[in-house]
Every structure is written in C-alpha cells, then in structure tokens.
mmCIF file with all atom_site columns, N, CA and C in Angstrom:
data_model
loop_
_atom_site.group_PDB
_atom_site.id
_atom_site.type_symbol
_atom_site.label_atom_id
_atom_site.label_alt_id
_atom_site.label_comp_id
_atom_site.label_asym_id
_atom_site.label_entity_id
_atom_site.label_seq_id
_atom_site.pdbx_PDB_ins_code
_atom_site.Cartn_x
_atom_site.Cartn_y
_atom_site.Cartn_z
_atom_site.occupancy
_atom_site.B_iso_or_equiv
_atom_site.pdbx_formal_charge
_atom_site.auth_seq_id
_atom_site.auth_comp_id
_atom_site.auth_asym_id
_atom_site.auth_atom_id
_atom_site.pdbx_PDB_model_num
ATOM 1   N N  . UNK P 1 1  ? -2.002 -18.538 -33.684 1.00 0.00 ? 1  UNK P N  1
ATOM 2   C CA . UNK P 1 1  ? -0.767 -18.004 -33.095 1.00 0.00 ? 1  UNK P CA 1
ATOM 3   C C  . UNK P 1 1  ? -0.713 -16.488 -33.271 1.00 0.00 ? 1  UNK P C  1
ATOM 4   N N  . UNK P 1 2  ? -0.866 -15.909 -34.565 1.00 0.00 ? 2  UNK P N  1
ATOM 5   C CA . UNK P 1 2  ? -1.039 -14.865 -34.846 1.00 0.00 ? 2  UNK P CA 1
ATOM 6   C C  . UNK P 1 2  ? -2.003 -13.812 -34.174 1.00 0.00 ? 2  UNK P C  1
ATOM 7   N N  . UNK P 1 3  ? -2.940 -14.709 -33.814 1.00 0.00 ? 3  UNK P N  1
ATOM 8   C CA . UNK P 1 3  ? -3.977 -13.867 -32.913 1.00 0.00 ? 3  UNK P CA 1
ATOM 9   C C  . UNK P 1 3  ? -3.463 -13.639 -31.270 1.00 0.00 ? 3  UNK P C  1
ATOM 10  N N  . UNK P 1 4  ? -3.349 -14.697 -30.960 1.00 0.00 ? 4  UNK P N  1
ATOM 11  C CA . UNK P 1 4  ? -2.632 -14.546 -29.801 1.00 0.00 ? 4  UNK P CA 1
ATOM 12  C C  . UNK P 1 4  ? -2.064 -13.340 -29.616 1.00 0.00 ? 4  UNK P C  1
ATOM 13  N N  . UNK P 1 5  ? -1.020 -13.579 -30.604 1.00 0.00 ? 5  UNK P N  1
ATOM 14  C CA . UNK P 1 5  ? 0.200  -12.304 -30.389 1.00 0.00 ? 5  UNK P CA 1
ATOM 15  C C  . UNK P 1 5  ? -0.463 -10.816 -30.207 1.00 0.00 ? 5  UNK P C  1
ATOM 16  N N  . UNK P 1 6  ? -2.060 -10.814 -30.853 1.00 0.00 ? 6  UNK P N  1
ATOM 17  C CA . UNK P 1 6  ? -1.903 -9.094  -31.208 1.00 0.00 ? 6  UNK P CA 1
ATOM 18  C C  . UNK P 1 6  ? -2.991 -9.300  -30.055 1.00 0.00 ? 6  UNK P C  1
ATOM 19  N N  . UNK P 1 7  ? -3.889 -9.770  -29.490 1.00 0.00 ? 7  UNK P N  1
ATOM 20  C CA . UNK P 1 7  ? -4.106 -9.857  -28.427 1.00 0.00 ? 7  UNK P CA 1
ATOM 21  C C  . UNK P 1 7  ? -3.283 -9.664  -27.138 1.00 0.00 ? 7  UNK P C  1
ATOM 22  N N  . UNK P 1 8  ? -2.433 -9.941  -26.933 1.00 0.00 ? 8  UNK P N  1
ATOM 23  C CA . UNK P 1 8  ? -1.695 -9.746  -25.882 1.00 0.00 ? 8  UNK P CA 1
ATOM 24  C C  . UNK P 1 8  ? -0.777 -8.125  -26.518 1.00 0.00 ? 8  UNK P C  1
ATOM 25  N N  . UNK P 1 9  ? -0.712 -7.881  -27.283 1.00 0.00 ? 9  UNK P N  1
ATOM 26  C CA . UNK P 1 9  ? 0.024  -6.803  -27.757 1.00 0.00 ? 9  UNK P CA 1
ATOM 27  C C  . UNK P 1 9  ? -1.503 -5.669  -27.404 1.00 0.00 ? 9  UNK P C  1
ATOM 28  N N  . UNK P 1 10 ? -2.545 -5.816  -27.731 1.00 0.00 ? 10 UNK P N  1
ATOM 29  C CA . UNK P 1 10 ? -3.624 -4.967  -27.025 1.00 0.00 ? 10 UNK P CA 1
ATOM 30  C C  . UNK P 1 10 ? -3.727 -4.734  -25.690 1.00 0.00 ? 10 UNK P C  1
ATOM 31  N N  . UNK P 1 11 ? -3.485 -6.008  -24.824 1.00 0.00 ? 11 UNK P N  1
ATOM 32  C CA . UNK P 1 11 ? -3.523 -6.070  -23.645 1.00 0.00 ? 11 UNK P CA 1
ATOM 33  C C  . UNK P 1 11 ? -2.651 -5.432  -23.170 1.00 0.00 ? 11 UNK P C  1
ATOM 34  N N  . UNK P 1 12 ? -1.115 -5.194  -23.782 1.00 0.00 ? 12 UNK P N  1
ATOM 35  C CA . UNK P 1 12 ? -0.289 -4.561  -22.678 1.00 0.00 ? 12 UNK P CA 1
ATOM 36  C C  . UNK P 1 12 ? -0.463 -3.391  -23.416 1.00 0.00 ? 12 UNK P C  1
ATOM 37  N N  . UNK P 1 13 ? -0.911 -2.862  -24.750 1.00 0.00 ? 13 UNK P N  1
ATOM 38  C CA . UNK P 1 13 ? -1.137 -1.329  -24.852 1.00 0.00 ? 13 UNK P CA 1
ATOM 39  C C  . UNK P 1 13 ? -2.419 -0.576  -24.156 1.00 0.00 ? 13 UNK P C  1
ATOM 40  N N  . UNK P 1 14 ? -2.709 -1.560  -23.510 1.00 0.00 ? 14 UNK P N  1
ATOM 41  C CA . UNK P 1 14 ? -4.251 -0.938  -22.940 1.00 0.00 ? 14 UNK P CA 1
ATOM 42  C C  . UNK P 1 14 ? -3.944 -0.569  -21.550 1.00 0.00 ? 14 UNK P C  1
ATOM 43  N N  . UNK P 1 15 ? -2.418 -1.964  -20.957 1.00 0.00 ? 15 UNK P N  1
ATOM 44  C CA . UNK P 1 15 ? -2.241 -1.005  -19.496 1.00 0.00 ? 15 UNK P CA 1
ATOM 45  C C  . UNK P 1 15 ? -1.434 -0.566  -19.447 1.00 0.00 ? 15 UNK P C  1
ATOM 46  N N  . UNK P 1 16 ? -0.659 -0.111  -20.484 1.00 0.00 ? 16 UNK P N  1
ATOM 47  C CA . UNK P 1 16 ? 0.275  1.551   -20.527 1.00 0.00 ? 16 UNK P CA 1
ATOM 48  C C  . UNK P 1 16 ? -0.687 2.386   -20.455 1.00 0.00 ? 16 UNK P C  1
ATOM 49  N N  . UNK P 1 17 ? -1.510 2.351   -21.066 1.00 0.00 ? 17 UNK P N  1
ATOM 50  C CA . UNK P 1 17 ? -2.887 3.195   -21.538 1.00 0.00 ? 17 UNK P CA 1
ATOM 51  C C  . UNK P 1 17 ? -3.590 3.412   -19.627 1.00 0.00 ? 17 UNK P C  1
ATOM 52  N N  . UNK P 1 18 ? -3.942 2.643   -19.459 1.00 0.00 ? 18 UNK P N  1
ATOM 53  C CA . UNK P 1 18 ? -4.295 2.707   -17.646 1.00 0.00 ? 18 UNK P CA 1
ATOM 54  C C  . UNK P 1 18 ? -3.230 3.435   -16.832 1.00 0.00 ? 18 UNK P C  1
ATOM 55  N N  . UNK P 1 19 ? -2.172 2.960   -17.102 1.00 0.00 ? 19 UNK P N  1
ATOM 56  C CA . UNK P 1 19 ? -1.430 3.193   -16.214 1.00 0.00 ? 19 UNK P CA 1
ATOM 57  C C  . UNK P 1 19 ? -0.983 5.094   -16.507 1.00 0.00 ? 19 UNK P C  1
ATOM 58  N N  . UNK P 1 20 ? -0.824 5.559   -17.593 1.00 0.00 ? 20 UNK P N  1
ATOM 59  C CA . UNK P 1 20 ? -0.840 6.447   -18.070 1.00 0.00 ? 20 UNK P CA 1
ATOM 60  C C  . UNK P 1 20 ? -1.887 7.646   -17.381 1.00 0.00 ? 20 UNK P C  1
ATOM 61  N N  . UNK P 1 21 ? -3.037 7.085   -17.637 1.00 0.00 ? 21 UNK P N  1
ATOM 62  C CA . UNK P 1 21 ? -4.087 7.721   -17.067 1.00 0.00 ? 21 UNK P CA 1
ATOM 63  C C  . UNK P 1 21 ? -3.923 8.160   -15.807 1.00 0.00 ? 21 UNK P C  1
ATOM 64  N N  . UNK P 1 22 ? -3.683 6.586   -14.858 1.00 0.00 ? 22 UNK P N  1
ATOM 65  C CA . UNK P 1 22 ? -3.587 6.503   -13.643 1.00 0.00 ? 22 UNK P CA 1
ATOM 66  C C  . UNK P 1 22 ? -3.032 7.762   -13.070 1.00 0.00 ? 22 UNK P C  1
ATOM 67  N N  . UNK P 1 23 ? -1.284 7.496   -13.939 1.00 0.00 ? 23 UNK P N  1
ATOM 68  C CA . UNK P 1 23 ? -0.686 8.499   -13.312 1.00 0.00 ? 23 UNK P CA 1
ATOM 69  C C  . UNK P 1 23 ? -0.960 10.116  -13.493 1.00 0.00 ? 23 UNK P C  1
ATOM 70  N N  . UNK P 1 24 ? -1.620 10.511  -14.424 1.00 0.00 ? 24 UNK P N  1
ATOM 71  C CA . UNK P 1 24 ? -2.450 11.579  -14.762 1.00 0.00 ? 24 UNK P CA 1
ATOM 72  C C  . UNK P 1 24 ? -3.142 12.399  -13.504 1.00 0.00 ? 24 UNK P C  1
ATOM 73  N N  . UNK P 1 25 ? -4.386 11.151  -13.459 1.00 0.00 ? 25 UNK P N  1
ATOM 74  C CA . UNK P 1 25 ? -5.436 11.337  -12.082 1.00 0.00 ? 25 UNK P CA 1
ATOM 75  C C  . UNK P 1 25 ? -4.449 11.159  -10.540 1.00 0.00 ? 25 UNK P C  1
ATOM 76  N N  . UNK P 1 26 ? -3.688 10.912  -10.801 1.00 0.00 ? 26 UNK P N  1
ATOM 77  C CA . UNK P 1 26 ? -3.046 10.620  -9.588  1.00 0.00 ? 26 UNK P CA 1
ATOM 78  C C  . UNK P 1 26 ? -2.313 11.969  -9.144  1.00 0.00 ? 26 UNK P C  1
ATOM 79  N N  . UNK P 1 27 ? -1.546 12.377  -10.200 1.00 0.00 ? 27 UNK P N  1
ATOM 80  C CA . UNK P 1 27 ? -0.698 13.558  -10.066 1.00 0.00 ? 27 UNK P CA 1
ATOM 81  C C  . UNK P 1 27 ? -2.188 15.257  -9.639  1.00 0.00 ? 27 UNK P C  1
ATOM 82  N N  . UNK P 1 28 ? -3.166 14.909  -10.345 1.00 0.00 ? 28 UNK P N  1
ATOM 83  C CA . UNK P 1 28 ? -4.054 16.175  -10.194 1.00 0.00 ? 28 UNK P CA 1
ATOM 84  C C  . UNK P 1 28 ? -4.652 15.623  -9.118  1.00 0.00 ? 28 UNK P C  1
ATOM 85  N N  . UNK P 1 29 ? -4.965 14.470  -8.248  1.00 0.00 ? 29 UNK P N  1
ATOM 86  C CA . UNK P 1 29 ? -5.580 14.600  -6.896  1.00 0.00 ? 29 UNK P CA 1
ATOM 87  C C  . UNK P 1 29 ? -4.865 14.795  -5.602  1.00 0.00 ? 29 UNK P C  1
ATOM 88  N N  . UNK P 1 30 ? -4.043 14.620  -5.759  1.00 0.00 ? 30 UNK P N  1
ATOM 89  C CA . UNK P 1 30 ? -2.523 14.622  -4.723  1.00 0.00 ? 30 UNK P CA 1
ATOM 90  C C  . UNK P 1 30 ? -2.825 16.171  -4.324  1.00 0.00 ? 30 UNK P C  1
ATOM 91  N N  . UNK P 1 31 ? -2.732 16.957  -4.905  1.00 0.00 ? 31 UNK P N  1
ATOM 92  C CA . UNK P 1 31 ? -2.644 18.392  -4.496  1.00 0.00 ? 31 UNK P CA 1
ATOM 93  C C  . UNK P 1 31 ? -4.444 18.514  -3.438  1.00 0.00 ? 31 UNK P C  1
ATOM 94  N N  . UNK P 1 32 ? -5.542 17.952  -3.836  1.00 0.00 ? 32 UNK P N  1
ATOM 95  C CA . UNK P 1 32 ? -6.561 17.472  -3.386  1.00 0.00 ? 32 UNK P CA 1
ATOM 96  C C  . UNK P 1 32 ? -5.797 17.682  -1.665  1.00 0.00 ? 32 UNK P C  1
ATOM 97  N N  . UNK P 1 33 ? -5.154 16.070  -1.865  1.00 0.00 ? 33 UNK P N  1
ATOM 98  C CA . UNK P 1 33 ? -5.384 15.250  -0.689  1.00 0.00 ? 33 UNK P CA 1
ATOM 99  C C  . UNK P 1 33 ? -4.236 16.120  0.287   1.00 0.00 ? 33 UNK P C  1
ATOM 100 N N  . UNK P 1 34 ? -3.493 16.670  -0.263  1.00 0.00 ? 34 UNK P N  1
ATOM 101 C CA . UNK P 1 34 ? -2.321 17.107  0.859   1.00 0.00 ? 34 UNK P CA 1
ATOM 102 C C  . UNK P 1 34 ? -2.910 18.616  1.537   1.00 0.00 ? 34 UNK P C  1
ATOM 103 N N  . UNK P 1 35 ? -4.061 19.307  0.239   1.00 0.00 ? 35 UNK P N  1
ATOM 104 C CA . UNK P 1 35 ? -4.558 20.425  1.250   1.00 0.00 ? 35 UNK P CA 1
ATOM 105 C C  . UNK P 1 35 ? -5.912 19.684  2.532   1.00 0.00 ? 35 UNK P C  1
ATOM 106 N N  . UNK P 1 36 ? -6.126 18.719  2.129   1.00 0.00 ? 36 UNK P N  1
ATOM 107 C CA . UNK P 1 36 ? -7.280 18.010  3.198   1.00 0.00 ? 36 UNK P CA 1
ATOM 108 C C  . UNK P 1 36 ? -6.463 17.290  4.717   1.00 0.00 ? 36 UNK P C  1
ATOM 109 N N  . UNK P 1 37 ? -5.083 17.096  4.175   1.00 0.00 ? 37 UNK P N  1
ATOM 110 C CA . UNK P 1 37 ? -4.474 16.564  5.221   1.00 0.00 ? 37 UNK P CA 1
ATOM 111 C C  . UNK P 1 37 ? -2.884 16.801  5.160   1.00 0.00 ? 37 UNK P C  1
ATOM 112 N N  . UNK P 1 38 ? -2.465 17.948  5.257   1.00 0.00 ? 38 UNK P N  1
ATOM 113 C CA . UNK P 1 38 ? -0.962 18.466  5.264   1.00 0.00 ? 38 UNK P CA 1
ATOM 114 C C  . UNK P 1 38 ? -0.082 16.918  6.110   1.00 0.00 ? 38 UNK P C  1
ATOM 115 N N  . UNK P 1 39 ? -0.455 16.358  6.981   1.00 0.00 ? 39 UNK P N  1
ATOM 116 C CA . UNK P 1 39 ? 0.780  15.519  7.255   1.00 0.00 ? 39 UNK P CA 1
ATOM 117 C C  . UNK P 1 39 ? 1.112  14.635  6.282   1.00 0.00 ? 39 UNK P C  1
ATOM 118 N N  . UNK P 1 40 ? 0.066  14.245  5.200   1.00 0.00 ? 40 UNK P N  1
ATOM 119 C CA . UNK P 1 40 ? 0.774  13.468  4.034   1.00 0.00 ? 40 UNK P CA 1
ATOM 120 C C  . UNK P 1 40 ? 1.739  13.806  2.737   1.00 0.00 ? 40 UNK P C  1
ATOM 121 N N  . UNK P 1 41 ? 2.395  13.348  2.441   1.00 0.00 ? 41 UNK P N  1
ATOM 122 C CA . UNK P 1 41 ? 3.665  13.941  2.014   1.00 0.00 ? 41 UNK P CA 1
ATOM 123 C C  . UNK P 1 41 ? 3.390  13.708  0.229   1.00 0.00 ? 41 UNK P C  1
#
C-alpha cells in the first residue's frame, strides 16, 4: 500500500515536472513561431 502511494506521488511530481518544462519550451518557441508566421497569435 505504502508503495503504491509514493509511486503515484512520483508520478504526479514528474508531470508537474513535464509540464513545467513544457511550459518553459513553449513560452521561448512561440516568439520562434510568430516571427516565421505573424498571422498566428
């Protein structure tokens, strides 16, 4: 039972951890993509 728990407690600190990132890489390619194609917002 105990294992379980910290297993799944890894699992969702790993996709804050992704998602974190994500939004990281996401925010520094955007400037990328809007000088390659100004109609996207």
């Amino acid at each position: 039972m105990l294992m379980e728990e910290m297993t799944s407690l890894k699992k969702i600190q790993w996709i804050i951890g992704m998602r974190r990132s994500w939004r990281r890489w996401l925010t520094r390619n955007m400037g990328k993509l809007k000088r390659k194609n100004p109609k996207l917002k």
